[in-house]
mmCIF file of C-alpha atoms in Angstrom:
data_model
loop_
_atom_site.group_PDB
_atom_site.id
_atom_site.type_symbol
_atom_site.label_atom_id
_atom_site.label_comp_id
_atom_site.label_asym_id
_atom_site.label_seq_id
_atom_site.Cartn_x
_atom_site.Cartn_y
_atom_site.Cartn_z
ATOM 1 C CA MET S 7 -152.329 76.467 -38.794
ATOM 2 C CA ASN S 8 -153.002 72.948 -40.133
ATOM 3 C CA THR S 9 -155.066 70.525 -38.143
ATOM 4 C CA ARG S 10 -154.714 66.852 -37.306
ATOM 5 C CA THR S 11 -157.172 64.468 -35.702
ATOM 6 C CA LEU S 12 -156.174 62.475 -32.633
ATOM 7 C CA GLY S 13 -156.823 58.986 -33.641
ATOM 8 C CA ILE S 14 -160.130 57.744 -34.996
ATOM 9 C CA ASN S 15 -162.079 58.826 -31.851
ATOM 10 C CA GLY S 16 -160.448 62.046 -30.810
ATOM 11 C CA PRO S 17 -160.807 65.707 -31.537
ATOM 12 C CA ALA S 18 -159.409 67.690 -34.386
ATOM 13 C CA VAL S 19 -156.634 69.831 -33.003
ATOM 14 C CA SER S 20 -153.864 72.124 -34.284
ATOM 15 C CA ALA S 21 -150.966 70.260 -35.910
ATOM 16 C CA LEU S 22 -148.708 71.671 -33.181
ATOM 17 C CA GLY S 23 -149.707 71.779 -29.507
ATOM 18 C CA LEU S 24 -148.367 73.895 -26.588
ATOM 19 C CA GLY S 25 -147.057 72.078 -23.492
ATOM 20 C CA MET S 26 -147.393 74.369 -20.471
ATOM 21 C CA MET S 27 -145.388 72.526 -17.757
ATOM 22 C CA GLY S 28 -142.397 74.764 -17.849
ATOM 23 C CA MET S 29 -144.499 77.799 -17.180
ATOM 24 C CA SER S 30 -145.157 76.626 -13.619
ATOM 25 C CA ASP S 31 -142.640 73.935 -12.710
ATOM 26 C CA LEU S 32 -139.474 71.905 -13.248
ATOM 27 C CA TYR S 33 -137.520 74.204 -15.559
ATOM 28 C CA GLY S 34 -136.581 76.940 -13.159
ATOM 29 C CA PRO S 35 -138.339 80.290 -12.647
ATOM 30 C CA ALA S 36 -140.803 81.442 -15.338
ATOM 31 C CA ASP S 37 -142.358 84.860 -15.900
ATOM 32 C CA GLU S 38 -146.244 84.670 -15.385
ATOM 33 C CA ALA S 39 -147.116 87.573 -17.639
ATOM 34 C CA GLU S 40 -144.841 86.329 -20.464
ATOM 35 C CA SER S 41 -146.338 82.869 -19.978
ATOM 36 C CA ILE S 42 -149.935 84.233 -20.465
ATOM 37 C CA ALA S 43 -148.717 86.309 -23.432
ATOM 38 C CA THR S 44 -147.273 83.091 -24.917
ATOM 39 C CA VAL S 45 -150.538 81.284 -24.593
ATOM 40 C CA HIS S 46 -152.264 84.170 -26.224
ATOM 41 C CA ALA S 47 -149.696 84.208 -29.023
ATOM 42 C CA ALA S 48 -150.289 80.499 -29.559
ATOM 43 C CA LEU S 49 -154.059 80.893 -29.754
ATOM 44 C CA ASP S 50 -153.732 83.804 -32.266
ATOM 45 C CA ALA S 51 -151.490 81.602 -34.342
ATOM 46 C CA GLY S 52 -154.160 78.826 -34.398
ATOM 47 C CA VAL S 53 -152.735 76.561 -31.674
ATOM 48 C CA THR S 54 -155.739 74.931 -30.049
ATOM 49 C CA LEU S 55 -154.198 72.010 -28.139
ATOM 50 C CA LEU S 56 -153.086 73.267 -24.712
ATOM 51 C CA ASP S 57 -151.625 70.571 -22.423
ATOM 52 C CA THR S 58 -151.379 70.891 -18.681
ATOM 53 C CA GLY S 59 -151.273 68.749 -15.525
ATOM 54 C CA ASP S 60 -152.973 69.310 -12.203
ATOM 55 C CA PHE S 61 -149.622 68.690 -10.452
ATOM 56 C CA TYR S 62 -147.701 71.263 -12.522
ATOM 57 C CA GLY S 63 -146.883 73.790 -9.767
ATOM 58 C CA MET S 64 -149.513 71.960 -7.619
ATOM 59 C CA GLY S 65 -152.367 73.635 -9.442
ATOM 60 C CA HIS S 66 -150.628 76.766 -10.540
ATOM 61 C CA ASN S 67 -150.515 75.758 -14.177
ATOM 62 C CA GLU S 68 -154.244 75.136 -14.316
ATOM 63 C CA LEU S 69 -154.825 78.585 -12.712
ATOM 64 C CA LEU S 70 -152.510 80.167 -15.213
ATOM 65 C CA LEU S 71 -154.401 78.621 -18.095
ATOM 66 C CA ARG S 72 -157.699 79.865 -16.602
ATOM 67 C CA ASP S 73 -156.345 83.369 -16.470
ATOM 68 C CA ALA S 74 -155.041 83.164 -20.044
ATOM 69 C CA LEU S 75 -158.403 82.030 -21.300
ATOM 70 C CA ARG S 76 -160.428 84.661 -19.523
ATOM 71 C CA SER S 77 -160.324 86.991 -22.495
ATOM 72 C CA ARG S 78 -160.760 84.115 -25.060
ATOM 73 C CA SER S 79 -163.628 81.793 -25.961
ATOM 74 C CA ARG S 80 -163.493 78.438 -24.286
ATOM 75 C CA ASP S 81 -164.143 76.924 -27.778
ATOM 76 C CA ASP S 82 -160.746 78.257 -28.869
ATOM 77 C CA ALA S 83 -158.971 75.636 -26.772
ATOM 78 C CA VAL S 84 -158.674 71.863 -26.607
ATOM 79 C CA ILE S 85 -157.503 71.472 -22.959
ATOM 80 C CA SER S 86 -155.614 68.226 -22.180
ATOM 81 C CA VAL S 87 -155.096 67.547 -18.480
ATOM 82 C CA LYS S 88 -152.839 64.878 -16.760
ATOM 83 C CA PHE S 89 -153.672 63.892 -13.249
ATOM 84 C CA GLY S 90 -152.540 61.370 -10.511
ATOM 85 C CA ALA S 91 -149.144 62.582 -9.557
ATOM 86 C CA LEU S 92 -148.847 63.219 -5.778
ATOM 87 C CA ARG S 93 -146.856 66.262 -4.506
ATOM 88 C CA ASP S 94 -146.003 67.646 -1.128
ATOM 89 C CA ALA S 95 -145.749 71.259 0.092
ATOM 90 C CA LYS S 96 -142.108 71.375 -0.812
ATOM 91 C CA GLY S 97 -142.730 70.152 -4.305
ATOM 92 C CA GLY S 98 -141.658 66.657 -3.586
ATOM 93 C CA TRP S 99 -143.091 63.531 -5.375
ATOM 94 C CA GLY S 100 -145.108 60.862 -3.627
ATOM 95 C CA GLY S 101 -146.147 58.426 -6.287
ATOM 96 C CA TYR S 102 -149.305 58.201 -8.242
ATOM 97 C CA ASP S 103 -152.950 57.722 -7.375
ATOM 98 C CA ALA S 104 -155.343 56.569 -10.116
ATOM 99 C CA ARG S 105 -158.101 54.816 -8.072
ATOM 100 C CA PRO S 106 -161.544 55.499 -9.415
ATOM 101 C CA GLU S 107 -162.465 57.651 -6.406
ATOM 102 C CA ALA S 108 -159.319 59.706 -6.875
ATOM 103 C CA VAL S 109 -160.046 60.075 -10.599
ATOM 104 C CA LYS S 110 -163.316 61.887 -9.684
ATOM 105 C CA ASN S 111 -161.672 63.993 -6.904
ATOM 106 C CA PHE S 112 -158.756 65.248 -9.094
ATOM 107 C CA LEU S 113 -161.282 66.015 -11.858
ATOM 108 C CA ALA S 114 -163.478 68.113 -9.630
ATOM 109 C CA TYR S 115 -160.560 70.191 -8.450
ATOM 110 C CA SER S 116 -159.283 70.659 -12.072
ATOM 111 C CA LEU S 117 -162.623 71.814 -13.231
ATOM 112 C CA ARG S 118 -162.812 74.354 -10.511
ATOM 113 C CA ARG S 119 -159.228 75.691 -11.138
ATOM 114 C CA LEU S 120 -159.691 75.902 -14.807
ATOM 115 C CA GLY S 121 -163.055 77.584 -14.593
ATOM 116 C CA THR S 122 -164.663 75.275 -17.092
ATOM 117 C CA ASP S 123 -167.444 72.730 -17.111
ATOM 118 C CA HIS S 124 -165.526 70.126 -19.122
ATOM 119 C CA ILE S 125 -162.044 68.969 -19.914
ATOM 120 C CA ASP S 126 -161.412 67.939 -23.528
ATOM 121 C CA ILE S 127 -158.879 65.126 -22.929
ATOM 122 C CA TYR S 128 -158.281 63.752 -19.545
ATOM 123 C CA ARG S 129 -155.466 61.223 -18.741
ATOM 124 C CA PRO S 130 -153.458 59.669 -15.889
ATOM 125 C CA ALA S 131 -149.945 60.989 -15.949
ATOM 126 C CA ARG S 132 -148.595 57.504 -15.224
ATOM 127 C CA LEU S 133 -150.136 54.101 -14.472
ATOM 128 C CA ASP S 134 -150.828 53.476 -10.835
ATOM 129 C CA PRO S 135 -149.023 50.117 -10.185
ATOM 130 C CA ASP S 136 -151.727 49.289 -7.597
ATOM 131 C CA VAL S 137 -154.792 49.889 -9.865
ATOM 132 C CA PRO S 138 -155.580 48.039 -13.099
ATOM 133 C CA VAL S 139 -155.647 50.412 -16.071
ATOM 134 C CA GLU S 140 -159.193 49.053 -16.733
ATOM 135 C CA GLU S 141 -160.490 50.516 -13.424
ATOM 136 C CA THR S 142 -158.863 53.978 -14.049
ATOM 137 C CA VAL S 143 -160.216 54.265 -17.618
ATOM 138 C CA GLY S 144 -163.584 53.043 -16.483
ATOM 139 C CA ALA S 145 -163.744 55.812 -13.928
ATOM 140 C CA ILE S 146 -162.867 58.457 -16.601
ATOM 141 C CA ALA S 147 -165.457 56.848 -18.904
ATOM 142 C CA GLU S 148 -168.080 57.605 -16.198
ATOM 143 C CA MET S 149 -167.051 61.178 -16.309
ATOM 144 C CA VAL S 150 -167.357 61.139 -20.128
ATOM 145 C CA GLN S 151 -171.000 59.870 -19.597
ATOM 146 C CA ALA S 152 -171.550 62.699 -17.100
ATOM 147 C CA GLY S 153 -170.394 65.234 -19.738
ATOM 148 C CA LEU S 154 -167.331 66.486 -17.638
ATOM 149 C CA VAL S 155 -164.782 64.865 -19.908
ATOM 150 C CA ARG S 156 -164.970 64.734 -23.780
ATOM 151 C CA HIS S 157 -162.079 62.302 -24.544
ATOM 152 C CA ILE S 158 -159.813 59.845 -22.710
ATOM 153 C CA GLY S 159 -156.119 59.839 -23.146
ATOM 154 C CA LEU S 160 -153.154 57.935 -21.754
ATOM 155 C CA SER S 161 -149.558 58.852 -20.991
ATOM 156 C CA GLU S 162 -146.343 56.716 -21.038
ATOM 157 C CA VAL S 163 -148.025 53.397 -21.250
ATOM 158 C CA GLY S 164 -146.931 50.312 -23.230
ATOM 159 C CA ALA S 165 -148.575 48.377 -25.956
ATOM 160 C CA ASP S 166 -150.345 45.887 -23.718
ATOM 161 C CA SER S 167 -151.861 48.593 -21.479
ATOM 162 C CA LEU S 168 -152.994 50.417 -24.626
ATOM 163 C CA ARG S 169 -154.935 47.371 -25.686
ATOM 164 C CA ARG S 170 -156.467 46.752 -22.159
ATOM 165 C CA ALA S 171 -157.553 50.379 -22.012
ATOM 166 C CA GLN S 172 -158.968 50.481 -25.538
ATOM 167 C CA ALA S 173 -161.135 47.467 -24.673
ATOM 168 C CA VAL S 174 -162.789 49.528 -21.914
ATOM 169 C CA HIS S 175 -163.314 52.854 -23.711
ATOM 170 C CA PRO S 176 -162.001 54.422 -26.917
ATOM 171 C CA ILE S 177 -158.742 56.146 -26.288
ATOM 172 C CA ALA S 178 -158.180 59.367 -28.213
ATOM 173 C CA ASP S 179 -154.430 59.617 -27.857
ATOM 174 C CA LEU S 180 -151.242 58.519 -26.100
ATOM 175 C CA GLN S 181 -148.987 61.276 -24.857
ATOM 176 C CA ILE S 182 -145.477 59.972 -24.872
ATOM 177 C CA GLU S 183 -141.933 61.225 -25.400
ATOM 178 C CA TYR S 184 -140.879 61.077 -29.005
ATOM 179 C CA SER S 185 -137.988 62.892 -30.581
ATOM 180 C CA LEU S 186 -134.839 62.266 -32.680
ATOM 181 C CA ILE S 187 -132.999 61.023 -29.519
ATOM 182 C CA SER S 188 -136.093 59.237 -27.944
ATOM 183 C CA ARG S 189 -137.444 56.739 -30.497
ATOM 184 C CA GLY S 190 -138.327 53.749 -28.331
ATOM 185 C CA ILE S 191 -141.956 53.964 -29.316
ATOM 186 C CA GLU S 192 -141.155 53.003 -32.923
ATOM 187 C CA ASP S 193 -140.678 49.297 -32.064
ATOM 188 C CA GLU S 194 -143.995 48.269 -30.613
ATOM 189 C CA ILE S 195 -145.945 51.189 -29.021
ATOM 190 C CA LEU S 196 -146.424 53.219 -32.151
ATOM 191 C CA PRO S 197 -147.536 50.311 -34.424
ATOM 192 C CA THR S 198 -149.997 49.233 -31.640
ATOM 193 C CA ALA S 199 -151.470 52.706 -31.446
ATOM 194 C CA ARG S 200 -151.917 52.788 -35.070
ATOM 195 C CA GLU S 201 -153.519 49.391 -35.183
ATOM 196 C CA LEU S 202 -155.954 50.557 -32.584
ATOM 197 C CA GLY S 203 -156.621 53.980 -34.099
ATOM 198 C CA ILE S 204 -155.028 55.865 -31.208
ATOM 199 C CA GLY S 205 -153.221 59.170 -31.930
ATOM 200 C CA ILE S 206 -149.979 60.256 -30.597
ATOM 201 C CA THR S 207 -149.285 63.688 -28.879
ATOM 202 C CA ALA S 208 -145.457 63.694 -28.702
ATOM 203 C CA TYR S 209 -143.870 65.616 -25.834
ATOM 204 C CA GLY S 210 -140.051 66.140 -25.401
ATOM 205 C CA VAL S 211 -139.583 66.819 -29.156
ATOM 206 C CA LEU S 212 -136.639 68.929 -28.313
ATOM 207 C CA SER S 213 -135.706 66.752 -25.435
ATOM 208 C CA ARG S 214 -136.236 69.514 -22.836
ATOM 209 C CA GLY S 215 -134.232 71.980 -24.797
ATOM 210 C CA LEU S 216 -131.193 69.565 -25.285
ATOM 211 C CA ILE S 217 -131.552 69.361 -29.027
ATOM 212 C CA SER S 218 -133.069 72.821 -29.525
ATOM 213 C CA GLY S 219 -129.730 74.220 -30.674
ATOM 214 C CA HIS S 220 -129.851 76.711 -27.776
ATOM 215 C CA TRP S 221 -128.280 74.604 -25.072
ATOM 216 C CA SER S 222 -124.601 74.836 -24.244
ATOM 217 C CA LYS S 223 -122.237 73.042 -21.847
ATOM 218 C CA ALA S 224 -121.684 76.308 -20.021
ATOM 219 C CA ARG S 225 -125.347 76.851 -19.235
ATOM 220 C CA GLN S 226 -126.169 76.847 -15.513
ATOM 221 C CA PHE S 227 -129.360 75.426 -14.132
ATOM 222 C CA ALA S 228 -131.664 77.753 -12.189
ATOM 223 C CA ALA S 229 -133.228 75.797 -9.228
ATOM 224 C CA PRO S 230 -135.557 74.076 -9.256
ATOM 225 C CA ASP S 231 -134.772 72.491 -12.595
ATOM 226 C CA PHE S 232 -135.000 68.807 -12.912
ATOM 227 C CA ARG S 233 -132.672 68.782 -15.918
ATOM 228 C CA ALA S 234 -129.906 69.171 -13.309
ATOM 229 C CA ILE S 235 -130.418 65.459 -12.466
ATOM 230 C CA SER S 236 -131.353 64.277 -15.932
ATOM 231 C CA PRO S 237 -128.809 61.828 -17.251
ATOM 232 C CA ARG S 238 -128.584 63.298 -20.785
ATOM 233 C CA PHE S 239 -127.477 66.702 -19.355
ATOM 234 C CA GLN S 240 -124.580 65.246 -17.306
ATOM 235 C CA GLY S 241 -120.821 65.155 -17.920
ATOM 236 C CA ASP S 242 -119.716 63.043 -20.839
ATOM 237 C CA ASN S 243 -123.317 62.258 -21.815
ATOM 238 C CA LEU S 244 -123.935 66.109 -22.372
ATOM 239 C CA ASP S 245 -120.790 66.291 -24.487
ATOM 240 C CA HIS S 246 -121.930 63.358 -26.628
ATOM 241 C CA ASN S 247 -125.423 64.653 -27.110
ATOM 242 C CA LEU S 248 -124.341 68.238 -27.940
ATOM 243 C CA ALA S 249 -122.066 66.680 -30.685
ATOM 244 C CA LEU S 250 -125.198 65.118 -32.188
ATOM 245 C CA VAL S 251 -126.883 68.590 -32.076
ATOM 246 C CA ASP S 252 -123.772 70.074 -33.940
ATOM 247 C CA ALA S 253 -124.313 67.415 -36.653
ATOM 248 C CA LEU S 254 -127.982 68.302 -36.882
ATOM 249 C CA ARG S 255 -127.077 72.009 -37.114
ATOM 250 C CA GLY S 256 -125.404 71.341 -40.404
ATOM 251 C CA VAL S 257 -128.708 69.868 -41.850
ATOM 252 C CA ALA S 258 -130.747 72.779 -40.468
ATOM 253 C CA GLU S 259 -128.354 75.390 -42.041
ATOM 254 C CA ALA S 260 -128.576 73.767 -45.290
ATOM 255 C CA LYS S 261 -132.432 74.070 -45.105
ATOM 256 C CA GLY S 262 -132.220 77.647 -43.934
ATOM 257 C CA ALA S 263 -133.924 76.676 -40.611
ATOM 258 C CA SER S 264 -133.013 76.428 -36.996
ATOM 259 C CA VAL S 265 -132.027 73.197 -35.251
ATOM 260 C CA ALA S 266 -135.266 73.294 -33.237
ATOM 261 C CA GLN S 267 -137.337 73.706 -36.384
ATOM 262 C CA VAL S 268 -135.862 70.643 -38.079
ATOM 263 C CA ALA S 269 -136.221 68.561 -34.878
ATOM 264 C CA ILE S 270 -139.889 69.558 -34.576
ATOM 265 C CA ALA S 271 -140.567 69.028 -38.283
ATOM 266 C CA TRP S 272 -138.941 65.657 -38.205
ATOM 267 C CA VAL S 273 -141.486 64.461 -35.519
ATOM 268 C CA ALA S 274 -144.356 65.933 -37.418
ATOM 269 C CA ALA S 275 -143.111 64.171 -40.562
ATOM 270 C CA GLN S 276 -143.408 60.735 -38.932
ATOM 271 C CA GLY S 277 -147.208 60.557 -39.516
ATOM 272 C CA GLN S 278 -150.464 62.534 -39.654
ATOM 273 C CA ASP S 279 -151.440 60.785 -36.445
ATOM 274 C CA ILE S 280 -148.682 62.436 -34.519
ATOM 275 C CA VAL S 281 -149.027 66.031 -32.941
ATOM 276 C CA PRO S 282 -145.831 67.474 -31.520
ATOM 277 C CA LEU S 283 -146.046 69.372 -28.282
ATOM 278 C CA VAL S 284 -143.624 72.241 -27.797
ATOM 279 C CA GLY S 285 -142.832 73.513 -24.315
ATOM 280 C CA ALA S 286 -142.266 77.167 -25.310
ATOM 281 C CA ARG S 287 -142.289 79.521 -22.251
ATOM 282 C CA ARG S 288 -141.692 82.749 -24.226
ATOM 283 C CA ARG S 289 -143.117 84.141 -27.367
ATOM 284 C CA GLU S 290 -139.828 84.151 -29.105
ATOM 285 C CA ARG S 291 -139.427 80.412 -28.640
ATOM 286 C CA LEU S 292 -143.058 79.885 -29.683
ATOM 287 C CA ALA S 293 -142.464 81.872 -32.853
ATOM 288 C CA GLU S 294 -139.379 79.715 -33.726
ATOM 289 C CA ALA S 295 -141.322 76.460 -33.119
ATOM 290 C CA LEU S 296 -144.288 77.675 -35.243
ATOM 291 C CA GLY S 297 -141.724 78.120 -38.131
ATOM 292 C CA ALA S 298 -141.285 74.343 -38.225
ATOM 293 C CA GLN S 299 -144.725 74.216 -40.081
ATOM 294 C CA GLU S 300 -143.012 76.017 -43.001
ATOM 295 C CA LEU S 301 -140.486 73.265 -43.514
ATOM 296 C CA THR S 302 -141.033 70.552 -46.008
ATOM 297 C CA LEU S 303 -138.696 67.691 -45.336
ATOM 298 C CA THR S 304 -137.878 65.590 -48.456
ATOM 299 C CA GLY S 305 -136.749 62.046 -48.432
ATOM 300 C CA ASP S 306 -133.095 63.240 -48.753
ATOM 301 C CA ASP S 307 -133.682 65.616 -45.894
ATOM 302 C CA LEU S 308 -134.961 62.859 -43.632
ATOM 303 C CA SER S 309 -131.972 60.648 -44.539
ATOM 304 C CA ALA S 310 -129.605 63.510 -43.715
ATOM 305 C CA ILE S 311 -131.355 64.121 -40.380
ATOM 306 C CA GLU S 312 -131.246 60.432 -39.357
ATOM 307 C CA GLN S 313 -127.656 60.143 -40.505
ATOM 308 C CA ALA S 314 -126.795 63.140 -38.244
ATOM 309 C CA VAL S 315 -128.771 61.640 -35.323
ATOM 310 C CA PRO S 316 -129.000 57.888 -35.760
ATOM 311 C CA VAL S 317 -131.462 55.755 -33.874
ATOM 312 C CA GLY S 318 -130.234 55.033 -30.356
ATOM 313 C CA ALA S 319 -127.483 57.598 -30.656
ATOM 314 C CA ALA S 320 -128.206 59.493 -27.392
ATOM 315 C CA ALA S 321 -126.148 58.980 -24.339
ATOM 316 C CA GLY S 322 -128.045 58.478 -21.078
ATOM 317 C CA THR S 323 -131.609 57.543 -20.201
ATOM 318 C CA ARG S 324 -134.373 60.064 -20.699
ATOM 319 C CA TYR S 325 -135.291 60.232 -16.983
ATOM 320 C CA ALA S 326 -133.192 59.490 -13.818
ATOM 321 C CA GLU S 327 -133.419 55.888 -12.697
ATOM 322 C CA SER S 328 -135.870 56.647 -9.820
ATOM 323 C CA GLN S 329 -138.343 57.913 -12.412
ATOM 324 C CA MET S 330 -137.776 55.337 -15.196
ATOM 325 C CA HIS S 331 -139.466 52.597 -13.158
ATOM 326 C CA HIS S 332 -142.750 54.603 -13.222
ATOM 327 C CA LEU S 333 -142.828 54.369 -17.017
ATOM 328 C CA ASP S 334 -145.089 51.489 -18.207
ATOM 329 C CA SER S 335 -143.825 52.360 -21.697
ATOM 330 C CA GLU S 336 -140.292 51.282 -20.734
ATOM 331 C CA ARG S 337 -141.169 47.834 -19.405
#
């Protein structure tokens, strides 16, 4: 496994990270034993960056990661945790809380659930509209000084917020959606991150399975699965987007690779400062994703990929309208 460094101030991590959300939440039922086996397989393959959130399954995902790491050295993993999303007992959503006192509270619970004395990268899942980003980052910085957090990250913030946060404390990385069909960061956010020396951990590189090559119009959603209300998976939007996948399939077959491998490799090829996160829930999907590392994309390959899936080609927004307004990155 190759490694990359998250920005100029962040840790060295595997060139591919594992996003664990789907093992607990939002993509329908998951098999816990298979999830733990997948984490183990990732670690065995040299994947060090493990991304979770305290609200994934209302703590379940952190407990799952704790169980997966029981038989491994804590030093084998770089644990990235998102916090701040408010949930209720039925799994509903209640906004975000990133007040300084909330930061310290959320962190204390995460440390206990994870069974660790520190978190490697700690980040608010979204900006709290009622709390200046400087106050949230300042509170995490106090936790860095206390030795409870090693690095500070952000998620789904725009260029201005990146600058304001960086002025308070060095930011290791920005976690944000980036894929062949979600390229909005290229205009302003990515150049700003590079100017400031902030790395990118790219989630949604397969657009929640939509451009994996495994999705079909006939596929049924197993509740609860938020893709059932995701605009890109609906009606004519889905037909349009799957046509893009079919075009990409031709490029992949010419390379002797899968569609998913080409989509992941494309993200990785956009810069050494970018680490794709793959949301594999099963070992077979992880093995496929790891195969992306074996792909070398030439200039002609990149041109063919972008001809198959041009900038802005996707139909539908990446979240439902009710969620889009929480994204500082989209303002």
